[in-house]
Amino acid sequence: MFVTDIRKEFYDVVVNQRVALLISSDIDALCACKILQALFHCDQVQYTLVPVTGWQDLGTAFLEHKEQFHYFVLVNCGANVDLLEMLQPDEDSVFFICDTHRPVDVINVYNDTQIKLLIKQDDDLGVPSYDDIFRDEDEEDGDDSGNESDLGSEPSGKRRRFDEILFDYEQYEYHGTSVSTCFCSCTGLEVLKNQVYVTDIATMQRHVSRHNHRNEDEENSLSIDCMRISFEYDLRLTLYQHWSLYESICNSCYTSCNFKLWSLNGQKKLQEFLADMGLPLKQVRQKFNCMDISIKENLRDVIEESSNKYGMKDIRIQTFGVHFGFKNRFLASDVVHAAAALLESTEKDESASDTFIKALDCLSRSNLERLHLGIDLAKKKLIAIQQTVASCICTNLILSQGPFLYCYLMEGTPDVKLFSKPMALTLLCKYLLKAFVHSTRNKRCKLLPLIMAAPMDVEKGTVIVAGIPPESETSDKKNFFGRAFEKAAESTSSRTLHDHFDTSSK
C-alpha cells in the first residue's frame, strides 16, 4: 500500500515506538539513513540500525529482531520482492519500505495491513488494477502477460530518492532543516547522473539558497566555522581539490576517455592539453592546495577554454559544495567517492557493519579524519580502475556476445579484490564501457550494454556480476538484462552468482 501522508501514516506511527532500520549498503541509503537519524534524535525515537547487503542478510536481520520490534523501516531494499512471502512475519509486523529498485512487486502494492510503501504514486509506476492481477481462474482469458508479480519497468528518471522524501518532510513538518542534513540530501543527489538530476538539483538549490540567506543578515551572521553550502559550476575532475590536477585528469573517467590515456597518443595529447593551458608541470603535479593562488583563481576558466578546443565542451557541471572554517571545502561528489570507498573497504578485519558505520560517520563534519581517510581510499580505487581499464582495452578482454558486451576479470588480476564489491565493480563497468566506445571504430558498440563479472570469493567460488545500459540514450534499455544475465550465467556456470539487492546498474 502506498503512503500518501508521510507524517500521519509513517512518522506519527513510529515516533513513539521502537523501530528497526534495515539499511541497504549503498550511498543513497546511507544519506537517507543520516537524515532519518537526525529526525529520530530530535524526537528521541528509539531505533536499532542494521546494515544489510543482500537478501540473505535481510532475512537474517529480520529473524534476529522480529521478537523485539513490530515496526521495520527498509531503505533501498524490499520493494521488488514479495516481502511477506520471503520473511514470513507475524501479523503484527509492519514494514515501511522506500526502495529505488524497480520493478515494485504488486503484492506489496496491494497489501493494506503490513506493507507501507514510501514511494510517490505520481512516479508513473504503471500499477495494474487489482482486478487485472487477482482474478479467479475461470475468469482468465488465457493471455499470458508474464507480469503477474511485478510492475512494469520504470525509467530511472522517474524514481524519487528516499533522502529527498525525508528532506522534504523535515523541511515542511519541522519548518526548517539543519545545514548538515541539507548537504546529506545534496550528496545523495550527486549519486544520480541521469535525467532526474537536472530537475532535483533545482529543488535542492532553493533549499541551499534559504540557508545562505541566513548568513546575509548582518545582525545574525554566522561564524566562519559554521557550515555553508553553495550551488556552483565546477570541473568534472574527480577529487581534484584533494589531489594534484595532473593525477585527477589522468584518473577521471571523463578526461581519461576523451584523451584515451591508455595509449601513447593519448599521453601525448594530454601533454599538449597542459601546454595549451600554459600551466607549469611543477604546479600541475603538486597538490591542489599548494598551487599558486594566482593560478587557482582563473584555473576553471583556463581549463574550460582549453577543453573546448579538445572537444570536451561539458567539462563544467552543476554541483554543490560545502565550506566550514578557512580550509575545509568539499564537493558533494568528493563525499560520494569517500563514503563509497569506506563502505566497500577490503580490510580483512572489518565486517560489513563496521564499514557501514565508518561511511556513515564520514558524513558528519565532526569526523573530518574519517572523511579524509575515505578520500585517500577513493584515490587508490580510482587509480586501480584506470589501470584495469587500460589493461582490459589493451589486451582485448571485452568480448561481443551478440546483444551485449561481456568482460570477465580473471583471478590474479591486479586489484581484483577491490572489484569484488558492487559499487566498485559498477564504477569500473561505466568507466570501461565509456573507454571501449571511445577506442573502438565499431559504432554499434554504443548501442550495446556491458555485463561484467569478477571473482568475489576465490575459496567459495563465488562471482559478482554487474550490468550497465548502453552509452547511447537512443538504444532499447528496457529488457536487455534478462537475456544478458542468462548468457553471463552460462559463461560462469561453474561458479555462484553473488546474492545482492542490485546486480545491475540502477
Short mmCIF file of C-alpha atoms in Angstrom, two decimals:
data_model
loop_
_atom_site.label_atom_id
_atom_site.label_comp_id
_atom_site.label_asym_id
_atom_site.label_seq_id
_atom_site.Cartn_x
_atom_site.Cartn_y
_atom_site.Cartn_z
CA MET A 1 0.00 0.00 0.00
CA PHE A 2 1.26 3.47 -0.89
CA VAL A 3 1.69 6.01 1.91
CA THR A 4 0.02 9.27 0.92
CA ASP A 5 0.72 11.32 4.06
CA ILE A 6 4.26 10.67 5.26
CA ARG A 7 3.64 12.38 8.60
CA LYS A 8 0.39 10.72 9.65
CA GLU A 9 0.89 7.32 8.08
CA PHE A 10 4.61 6.91 8.74
CA TYR A 11 6.28 9.26 11.18
CA ASP A 12 3.45 9.66 13.70
CA VAL A 13 3.11 5.87 13.74
CA VAL A 14 6.75 5.13 14.58
CA VAL A 15 7.61 8.20 16.69
CA ASN A 16 6.51 6.51 19.94
CA GLN A 17 7.70 3.03 19.01
CA ARG A 18 10.94 1.10 18.86
CA VAL A 19 11.99 0.87 15.24
CA ALA A 20 14.38 -1.41 13.36
CA LEU A 21 16.16 0.34 10.48
CA LEU A 22 17.28 -2.13 7.80
CA ILE A 23 19.52 -0.07 5.54
CA SER A 24 21.00 -1.23 2.25
CA SER A 25 24.74 -0.70 1.86
CA ASP A 26 24.74 1.99 -0.82
CA ILE A 27 25.29 5.75 -0.85
CA ASP A 28 21.68 6.79 -1.43
CA ALA A 29 20.53 4.68 1.53
CA LEU A 30 23.44 5.92 3.63
CA CYS A 31 22.44 9.58 3.14
CA ALA A 32 18.80 8.76 3.81
CA CYS A 33 19.82 6.98 6.99
CA LYS A 34 21.73 10.07 8.17
CA ILE A 35 18.68 12.29 7.67
CA LEU A 36 16.40 9.75 9.33
CA GLN A 37 18.74 9.57 12.30
CA ALA A 38 18.58 13.36 12.65
CA LEU A 39 14.77 13.18 12.78
CA PHE A 40 14.78 10.35 15.30
CA HIS A 41 17.30 12.12 17.53
CA CYS A 42 15.13 15.25 17.60
CA ASP A 43 12.10 13.26 18.77
CA GLN A 44 14.04 10.74 20.87
CA VAL A 45 12.81 7.79 18.87
CA GLN A 46 14.40 4.50 19.89
CA TYR A 47 15.82 2.62 16.94
CA THR A 48 18.28 -0.09 16.03
CA LEU A 49 20.37 0.32 12.88
CA VAL A 50 21.12 -2.84 10.90
CA PRO A 51 23.07 -2.63 7.60
CA VAL A 52 22.14 -5.32 5.07
CA THR A 53 23.95 -6.22 1.86
CA GLY A 54 21.70 -8.84 0.27
CA TRP A 55 18.53 -10.88 0.54
CA GLN A 56 20.19 -13.36 2.88
CA ASP A 57 21.34 -10.54 5.17
CA LEU A 58 17.85 -9.06 5.14
CA GLY A 59 16.27 -12.37 6.13
CA THR A 60 18.84 -12.96 8.88
CA ALA A 61 18.42 -9.43 10.26
CA PHE A 62 14.65 -9.83 10.41
CA LEU A 63 14.86 -13.18 12.21
CA GLU A 64 17.20 -11.67 14.81
CA HIS A 65 14.96 -8.69 15.54
CA LYS A 66 11.39 -9.82 14.89
CA GLU A 67 10.77 -10.61 18.57
CA GLN A 68 11.89 -7.16 19.77
CA PHE A 69 10.35 -4.98 17.05
CA HIS A 70 6.99 -4.64 15.35
CA TYR A 71 7.96 -1.77 13.05
CA PHE A 72 10.65 -2.12 10.39
CA VAL A 73 11.90 0.60 8.04
CA LEU A 74 13.59 -0.77 4.92
CA VAL A 75 15.69 1.67 2.88
CA ASN A 76 16.65 0.70 -0.69
CA CYS A 77 15.64 -2.91 -0.23
CA GLY A 78 12.49 -4.99 -0.10
CA ALA A 79 10.21 -3.38 -2.69
CA ASN A 80 10.88 -5.65 -5.65
CA VAL A 81 10.10 -8.96 -3.94
CA ASP A 82 7.05 -10.40 -2.19
CA LEU A 83 8.35 -9.44 1.25
CA LEU A 84 5.73 -11.31 3.28
CA GLU A 85 6.35 -14.49 1.35
CA MET A 86 10.08 -14.12 1.80
CA LEU A 87 10.23 -13.22 5.51
CA GLN A 88 7.07 -14.97 6.79
CA PRO A 89 6.49 -12.32 9.52
CA ASP A 90 3.86 -12.32 12.26
CA GLU A 91 0.62 -10.48 11.55
CA ASP A 92 1.55 -7.60 13.87
CA SER A 93 4.78 -6.77 11.99
CA VAL A 94 4.62 -3.65 9.82
CA PHE A 95 7.15 -2.77 7.10
CA PHE A 96 7.74 0.75 5.82
CA ILE A 97 9.62 0.42 2.53
CA CYS A 98 11.31 3.03 0.44
CA ASP A 99 13.25 1.50 -2.40
CA THR A 100 14.53 2.92 -5.69
CA HIS A 101 14.91 -0.53 -7.24
CA ARG A 102 12.37 -1.39 -9.91
CA PRO A 103 10.04 -3.06 -10.66
CA VAL A 104 7.96 -2.98 -7.47
CA ASP A 105 6.22 -6.22 -6.56
CA VAL A 106 2.45 -5.79 -6.86
CA ILE A 107 1.82 -7.92 -3.77
CA ASN A 108 3.47 -5.14 -1.77
CA VAL A 109 1.33 -2.52 -3.52
CA TYR A 110 -1.99 -4.16 -2.67
CA ASN A 111 -1.20 -5.27 0.88
CA ASP A 112 -3.07 -2.75 3.07
CA THR A 113 -2.06 -4.02 6.50
CA GLN A 114 1.62 -4.87 6.77
CA ILE A 115 3.36 -3.25 3.77
CA LYS A 116 3.60 0.56 3.58
CA LEU A 117 5.41 1.91 0.52
CA LEU A 118 7.09 5.31 0.90
CA ILE A 119 7.03 5.86 -2.84
CA LYS A 120 5.35 8.71 -4.67
CA GLN A 121 2.31 7.46 -6.58
CA ASP A 122 2.89 10.01 -9.33
CA ASP A 123 6.15 8.31 -10.25
CA ASP A 124 4.48 6.70 -13.29
CA LEU A 125 4.85 3.21 -11.83
CA GLY A 126 2.29 1.72 -14.18
CA VAL A 127 0.44 -0.14 -11.42
CA PRO A 128 -2.09 -2.56 -12.94
CA SER A 129 -5.57 -2.61 -11.46
CA TYR A 130 -6.42 -5.05 -8.70
CA ASP A 131 -8.90 -6.96 -10.87
CA ASP A 132 -6.32 -7.48 -13.60
CA ILE A 133 -4.00 -9.26 -11.18
CA PHE A 134 -6.11 -11.03 -8.59
CA ARG A 135 -8.91 -12.65 -10.54
CA ASP A 136 -10.43 -16.11 -10.46
CA GLU A 137 -9.02 -18.81 -12.68
CA ASP A 138 -12.29 -19.20 -14.58
CA GLU A 139 -12.17 -15.50 -15.48
CA GLU A 140 -8.75 -15.73 -17.08
CA ASP A 141 -8.82 -15.39 -20.83
CA GLY A 142 -5.68 -17.44 -21.34
CA ASP A 143 -3.44 -14.47 -22.05
CA ASP A 144 -0.02 -14.95 -20.54
CA SER A 145 1.19 -11.46 -19.79
CA GLY A 146 4.28 -12.57 -17.87
CA ASN A 147 3.80 -9.66 -15.45
CA GLU A 148 1.70 -11.26 -12.72
CA SER A 149 4.01 -10.42 -9.86
CA ASP A 150 5.91 -7.29 -10.84
CA LEU A 151 5.18 -3.82 -12.09
CA GLY A 152 6.44 -2.71 -15.46
CA SER A 153 9.96 -1.46 -15.78
CA GLU A 154 10.33 2.21 -14.94
CA PRO A 155 12.77 4.76 -16.30
CA SER A 156 15.42 5.74 -13.77
CA GLY A 157 14.49 9.38 -14.22
CA LYS A 158 11.09 8.74 -12.61
CA ARG A 159 12.45 7.47 -9.31
CA ARG A 160 12.41 9.65 -6.25
CA ARG A 161 15.16 9.17 -3.72
CA PHE A 162 14.31 8.41 -0.09
CA ASP A 163 16.71 11.09 1.18
CA GLU A 164 14.77 13.64 -0.90
CA ILE A 165 11.45 12.49 0.59
CA LEU A 166 12.82 12.66 4.14
CA PHE A 167 14.43 16.02 3.50
CA ASP A 168 11.11 17.42 2.26
CA TYR A 169 9.39 16.03 5.36
CA GLU A 170 11.94 17.59 7.70
CA GLN A 171 11.63 20.90 5.86
CA TYR A 172 7.85 21.21 5.79
CA GLU A 173 6.89 19.49 9.02
CA TYR A 174 9.67 20.89 11.20
CA HIS A 175 9.76 24.29 9.50
CA GLY A 176 13.48 24.10 8.80
CA THR A 177 16.43 21.82 8.35
CA SER A 178 20.00 21.76 9.51
CA VAL A 179 22.72 22.55 7.02
CA SER A 180 24.25 19.12 7.54
CA THR A 181 21.06 17.25 6.61
CA CYS A 182 20.66 19.56 3.62
CA PHE A 183 24.13 18.58 2.41
CA CYS A 184 23.33 14.89 3.01
CA SER A 185 20.48 15.25 0.54
CA CYS A 186 22.84 17.04 -1.88
CA THR A 187 25.27 14.15 -1.52
CA GLY A 188 22.52 11.61 -2.21
CA LEU A 189 21.51 13.63 -5.26
CA GLU A 190 25.09 13.52 -6.55
CA VAL A 191 24.77 9.72 -6.90
CA LEU A 192 22.32 10.35 -9.73
CA LYS A 193 23.69 11.36 -13.09
CA ASN A 194 20.60 10.97 -15.23
CA GLN A 195 17.51 12.87 -16.34
CA VAL A 196 16.19 13.45 -12.83
CA TYR A 197 19.44 15.13 -11.75
CA VAL A 198 18.64 18.39 -13.56
CA THR A 199 15.17 18.59 -12.02
CA ASP A 200 16.20 17.68 -8.49
CA ILE A 201 19.23 19.95 -8.46
CA ALA A 202 16.94 22.96 -8.99
CA THR A 203 14.85 21.88 -5.99
CA MET A 204 17.89 21.48 -3.80
CA GLN A 205 19.22 24.85 -4.96
CA ARG A 206 16.16 26.55 -3.42
CA HIS A 207 16.86 24.88 -0.06
CA VAL A 208 20.52 25.88 -0.27
CA SER A 209 19.57 29.49 -1.04
CA ARG A 210 17.32 29.56 2.01
CA HIS A 211 20.23 28.60 4.27
CA ASN A 212 22.56 31.07 2.61
CA HIS A 213 20.16 33.95 3.27
CA ARG A 214 20.67 33.43 6.99
CA ASN A 215 24.29 34.46 6.61
CA GLU A 216 23.44 37.63 4.70
CA ASP A 217 21.79 39.18 7.75
CA GLU A 218 24.46 41.29 9.47
CA GLU A 219 22.79 41.01 12.85
CA ASN A 220 22.61 37.20 12.69
CA SER A 221 25.70 36.48 10.60
CA LEU A 222 27.25 33.07 11.09
CA SER A 223 30.75 32.31 12.28
CA ILE A 224 33.37 31.24 9.76
CA ASP A 225 33.32 27.81 11.42
CA CYS A 226 29.65 27.31 10.58
CA MET A 227 28.83 25.05 7.66
CA ARG A 228 27.80 26.74 4.40
CA ILE A 229 26.50 25.11 1.25
CA SER A 230 26.95 26.67 -2.17
CA PHE A 231 25.49 25.84 -5.55
CA GLU A 232 28.16 26.25 -8.18
CA TYR A 233 29.59 25.20 -11.51
CA ASP A 234 32.70 23.13 -11.03
CA LEU A 235 35.02 20.93 -13.05
CA ARG A 236 34.30 17.35 -13.99
CA LEU A 237 37.61 16.27 -12.47
CA THR A 238 37.33 13.75 -9.68
CA LEU A 239 38.72 14.82 -6.29
CA TYR A 240 40.96 17.43 -7.93
CA GLN A 241 40.84 19.74 -4.90
CA HIS A 242 42.26 16.94 -2.72
CA TRP A 243 44.71 15.63 -5.31
CA SER A 244 47.08 17.04 -7.86
CA LEU A 245 45.49 18.40 -11.03
CA TYR A 246 47.57 16.03 -13.17
CA GLU A 247 46.50 12.89 -11.26
CA SER A 248 42.88 13.98 -11.27
CA ILE A 249 42.90 14.44 -15.05
CA CYS A 250 44.58 11.05 -15.53
CA ASN A 251 42.14 9.19 -13.27
CA SER A 252 38.86 10.96 -14.07
CA CYS A 253 36.63 8.95 -16.40
CA TYR A 254 35.59 11.97 -18.47
CA THR A 255 39.08 13.24 -19.32
CA SER A 256 40.79 9.87 -19.47
CA CYS A 257 38.31 8.52 -22.02
CA ASN A 258 38.36 11.67 -24.15
CA PHE A 259 42.15 11.69 -24.27
CA LYS A 260 42.40 7.85 -24.50
CA LEU A 261 45.13 7.91 -21.89
CA TRP A 262 45.71 4.15 -22.16
CA SER A 263 47.50 4.83 -25.47
CA LEU A 264 50.73 6.65 -26.31
CA ASN A 265 48.83 9.09 -28.49
CA GLY A 266 46.56 9.83 -25.56
CA GLN A 267 49.50 10.61 -23.29
CA LYS A 268 50.92 12.91 -25.95
CA LYS A 269 47.55 14.61 -26.30
CA LEU A 270 47.44 15.21 -22.55
CA GLN A 271 50.81 16.92 -22.63
CA GLU A 272 49.60 19.14 -25.47
CA PHE A 273 46.50 19.96 -23.43
CA LEU A 274 48.58 21.02 -20.43
CA ALA A 275 50.82 23.10 -22.68
CA ASP A 276 47.79 24.79 -24.23
CA MET A 277 46.63 25.84 -20.76
CA GLY A 278 50.06 27.33 -20.08
CA LEU A 279 50.32 25.66 -16.67
CA PRO A 280 53.82 24.69 -15.46
CA LEU A 281 54.23 20.95 -14.86
CA LYS A 282 55.61 21.71 -11.42
CA GLN A 283 52.33 23.35 -10.46
CA VAL A 284 50.13 20.73 -12.11
CA ARG A 285 51.83 17.79 -10.41
CA GLN A 286 51.70 19.12 -6.85
CA LYS A 287 48.70 19.11 -4.54
CA PHE A 288 45.93 21.49 -5.50
CA ASN A 289 46.11 23.28 -2.15
CA CYS A 290 49.81 24.00 -2.73
CA MET A 291 49.38 25.59 -6.16
CA ASP A 292 49.98 29.29 -6.58
CA ILE A 293 46.94 31.37 -5.72
CA SER A 294 47.30 33.32 -8.97
CA ILE A 295 46.92 30.08 -10.94
CA LYS A 296 43.99 28.77 -8.91
CA GLU A 297 41.99 31.98 -9.27
CA ASN A 298 41.47 31.53 -13.02
CA LEU A 299 42.00 27.76 -13.21
CA ARG A 300 38.42 26.82 -14.06
CA ASP A 301 38.19 29.33 -16.89
CA VAL A 302 41.58 28.28 -18.29
CA ILE A 303 40.66 24.57 -18.20
CA GLU A 304 37.26 25.19 -19.75
CA GLU A 305 38.74 27.24 -22.59
CA SER A 306 41.33 24.59 -23.44
CA SER A 307 38.82 21.75 -23.01
CA ASN A 308 36.59 23.27 -25.69
CA LYS A 309 39.48 23.07 -28.15
CA TYR A 310 39.83 19.34 -27.41
CA GLY A 311 36.15 18.51 -27.75
CA MET A 312 35.34 18.45 -24.03
CA LYS A 313 32.63 21.09 -24.09
CA ASP A 314 30.85 19.97 -20.96
CA ILE A 315 33.83 19.93 -18.61
CA ARG A 316 31.82 22.06 -16.17
CA ILE A 317 28.89 20.61 -14.24
CA GLN A 318 26.37 21.87 -11.72
CA THR A 319 27.08 20.68 -8.21
CA PHE A 320 27.03 21.61 -4.53
CA GLY A 321 29.93 22.43 -2.27
CA VAL A 322 30.20 22.71 1.49
CA HIS A 323 32.52 25.11 3.34
CA PHE A 324 33.43 25.47 7.01
CA GLY A 325 36.49 27.06 8.55
CA PHE A 326 39.18 28.56 6.35
CA LYS A 327 40.41 25.46 4.57
CA ASN A 328 37.64 22.85 4.62
CA ARG A 329 35.86 22.66 1.28
CA PHE A 330 34.26 19.55 -0.19
CA LEU A 331 32.10 18.93 -3.23
CA ALA A 332 29.17 16.55 -2.98
CA SER A 333 30.96 14.21 -5.39
CA ASP A 334 34.01 14.18 -3.09
CA VAL A 335 31.87 12.90 -0.24
CA VAL A 336 30.23 10.31 -2.51
CA HIS A 337 33.60 8.86 -3.50
CA ALA A 338 34.89 8.93 0.09
CA ALA A 339 31.78 7.28 1.54
CA ALA A 340 31.74 4.61 -1.19
CA ALA A 341 35.41 3.80 -0.57
CA LEU A 342 34.81 3.43 3.17
CA LEU A 343 31.63 1.44 2.63
CA GLU A 344 33.41 -1.08 0.41
CA SER A 345 36.72 -1.24 2.23
CA THR A 346 38.54 -4.54 1.68
CA GLU A 347 40.36 -4.60 5.02
CA LYS A 348 40.41 -8.14 6.41
CA ASP A 349 39.44 -7.28 9.98
CA GLU A 350 36.40 -5.16 9.09
CA SER A 351 32.88 -6.52 8.87
CA ALA A 352 30.12 -5.07 6.69
CA SER A 353 28.64 -3.35 9.76
CA ASP A 354 31.99 -1.77 10.62
CA THR A 355 32.45 -0.32 7.14
CA PHE A 356 28.87 0.95 7.13
CA ILE A 357 29.33 2.81 10.41
CA LYS A 358 32.61 4.33 9.19
CA ALA A 359 30.96 5.50 5.97
CA LEU A 360 28.07 6.93 7.98
CA ASP A 361 30.49 8.77 10.26
CA CYS A 362 32.23 10.47 7.34
CA LEU A 363 29.00 12.36 6.61
CA SER A 364 29.44 14.29 9.87
CA ARG A 365 31.71 17.33 9.95
CA SER A 366 32.94 16.22 13.37
CA ASN A 367 34.69 13.25 11.69
CA LEU A 368 36.95 15.01 9.22
CA GLU A 369 39.71 12.45 9.72
CA ARG A 370 37.34 9.72 8.60
CA LEU A 371 36.34 11.75 5.54
CA HIS A 372 39.97 12.36 4.56
CA LEU A 373 40.67 8.65 5.03
CA GLY A 374 37.81 7.89 2.67
CA ILE A 375 39.19 10.34 0.11
CA ASP A 376 42.60 8.63 0.25
CA LEU A 377 40.95 5.23 -0.28
CA ALA A 378 38.92 6.66 -3.15
CA LYS A 379 42.11 7.85 -4.85
CA LYS A 380 43.58 4.35 -4.66
CA LYS A 381 40.38 2.91 -6.10
CA LEU A 382 40.33 5.37 -8.99
CA ILE A 383 43.96 4.57 -9.83
CA ALA A 384 43.14 0.86 -9.77
CA ILE A 385 40.13 1.43 -12.04
CA GLN A 386 42.18 3.43 -14.53
CA GLN A 387 44.88 0.76 -14.64
CA THR A 388 42.32 -2.04 -15.02
CA VAL A 389 40.55 -0.20 -17.84
CA ALA A 390 43.84 0.32 -19.65
CA SER A 391 44.68 -3.37 -19.24
CA CYS A 392 41.27 -4.53 -20.50
CA ILE A 393 41.39 -2.23 -23.53
CA CYS A 394 44.98 -3.08 -24.49
CA THR A 395 44.52 -6.87 -24.06
CA ASN A 396 41.08 -7.00 -25.75
CA LEU A 397 39.29 -8.52 -22.76
CA ILE A 398 35.93 -7.05 -23.82
CA LEU A 399 34.05 -9.58 -25.94
CA SER A 400 30.93 -9.13 -28.03
CA GLN A 401 28.29 -11.69 -27.12
CA GLY A 402 25.67 -10.69 -29.68
CA PRO A 403 23.19 -8.38 -27.92
CA PHE A 404 25.69 -7.23 -25.28
CA LEU A 405 29.35 -6.81 -24.41
CA TYR A 406 30.97 -9.04 -21.83
CA CYS A 407 34.13 -8.82 -19.74
CA TYR A 408 35.42 -11.15 -17.04
CA LEU A 409 38.24 -10.25 -14.67
CA MET A 410 40.34 -13.33 -14.12
CA GLU A 411 41.72 -14.43 -10.76
CA GLY A 412 45.13 -12.92 -10.26
CA THR A 413 44.25 -9.63 -11.96
CA PRO A 414 45.85 -6.74 -10.02
CA ASP A 415 43.40 -5.19 -7.51
CA VAL A 416 40.75 -7.77 -8.42
CA LYS A 417 39.75 -7.98 -4.75
CA LEU A 418 38.77 -4.33 -4.90
CA PHE A 419 36.20 -5.14 -7.58
CA SER A 420 34.51 -7.85 -5.53
CA LYS A 421 32.21 -5.08 -4.24
CA PRO A 422 29.06 -3.94 -6.14
CA MET A 423 29.68 -0.19 -6.32
CA ALA A 424 33.35 -0.55 -7.24
CA LEU A 425 32.53 -3.05 -9.98
CA THR A 426 29.72 -0.86 -11.30
CA LEU A 427 32.03 2.16 -11.41
CA LEU A 428 34.60 0.08 -13.29
CA CYS A 429 31.82 -1.03 -15.67
CA LYS A 430 30.85 2.55 -16.50
CA TYR A 431 34.46 3.61 -16.96
CA LEU A 432 35.28 0.56 -19.11
CA LEU A 433 32.25 0.88 -21.39
CA LYS A 434 32.90 4.57 -21.99
CA ALA A 435 36.57 3.86 -22.71
CA PHE A 436 35.70 1.00 -25.07
CA VAL A 437 33.24 3.14 -27.01
CA HIS A 438 35.92 5.82 -27.43
CA SER A 439 38.56 3.31 -28.51
CA THR A 440 36.63 1.15 -30.99
CA ARG A 441 35.65 2.00 -34.54
CA ASN A 442 32.53 -0.17 -34.31
CA LYS A 443 29.67 2.31 -33.93
CA ARG A 444 27.29 -0.49 -32.92
CA CYS A 445 29.06 -0.76 -29.55
CA LYS A 446 27.35 2.46 -28.46
CA LEU A 447 24.06 0.57 -28.60
CA LEU A 448 25.23 -2.42 -26.52
CA PRO A 449 25.14 -2.85 -22.73
CA LEU A 450 28.08 -4.23 -20.80
CA ILE A 451 27.97 -7.21 -18.45
CA MET A 452 31.00 -7.62 -16.22
CA ALA A 453 31.94 -10.42 -13.84
CA ALA A 454 34.70 -10.60 -11.24
CA PRO A 455 35.73 -13.14 -8.58
CA MET A 456 34.13 -12.40 -5.27
CA ASP A 457 35.43 -15.14 -3.02
CA VAL A 458 38.01 -17.47 -4.51
CA GLU A 459 37.67 -20.05 -1.74
CA LYS A 460 33.87 -20.25 -2.06
CA GLY A 461 33.98 -19.98 -5.85
CA THR A 462 31.53 -17.06 -5.95
CA VAL A 463 31.33 -14.47 -8.71
CA ILE A 464 29.81 -11.00 -8.66
CA VAL A 465 28.11 -9.75 -11.83
CA ALA A 466 27.21 -6.17 -12.73
CA GLY A 467 25.49 -4.77 -15.78
CA ILE A 468 25.05 -1.25 -17.14
CA PRO A 469 22.95 0.14 -20.02
CA PRO A 470 24.48 1.24 -23.33
CA GLU A 471 26.25 4.56 -23.77
CA SER A 472 23.73 5.70 -26.37
CA GLU A 473 20.47 7.07 -25.00
CA THR A 474 18.58 6.01 -28.15
CA SER A 475 19.04 2.27 -27.62
CA ASP A 476 16.42 -0.04 -26.14
CA LYS A 477 17.40 -0.50 -22.48
CA LYS A 478 14.14 -1.90 -21.24
CA ASN A 479 14.58 -5.66 -21.14
CA PHE A 480 18.17 -6.45 -22.04
CA PHE A 481 19.27 -7.62 -18.60
CA GLY A 482 17.25 -10.86 -18.65
CA ARG A 483 18.94 -12.17 -21.77
CA ALA A 484 22.30 -10.71 -20.82
CA PHE A 485 22.45 -12.25 -17.36
CA GLU A 486 21.39 -15.65 -18.70
CA LYS A 487 24.32 -15.53 -21.10
CA ALA A 488 26.65 -14.31 -18.36
CA ALA A 489 25.47 -17.09 -16.06
CA GLU A 490 26.30 -19.65 -18.76
CA SER A 491 29.80 -18.20 -19.01
CA THR A 492 30.27 -18.60 -15.25
CA SER A 493 28.31 -21.83 -14.88
CA SER A 494 30.84 -23.40 -12.52
CA ARG A 495 30.51 -20.55 -10.05
CA THR A 496 27.87 -18.97 -7.85
CA LEU A 497 26.48 -15.53 -8.55
CA HIS A 498 26.60 -13.10 -5.62
CA ASP A 499 23.34 -12.58 -3.70
CA HIS A 500 22.85 -8.83 -3.74
CA PHE A 501 19.90 -6.45 -3.94
CA ASP A 502 21.00 -4.96 -7.25
CA THR A 503 23.33 -6.89 -9.53
CA SER A 504 22.59 -4.42 -12.32
CA SER A 505 23.01 -0.68 -12.53
CA LYS A 506 20.02 1.37 -11.39
#
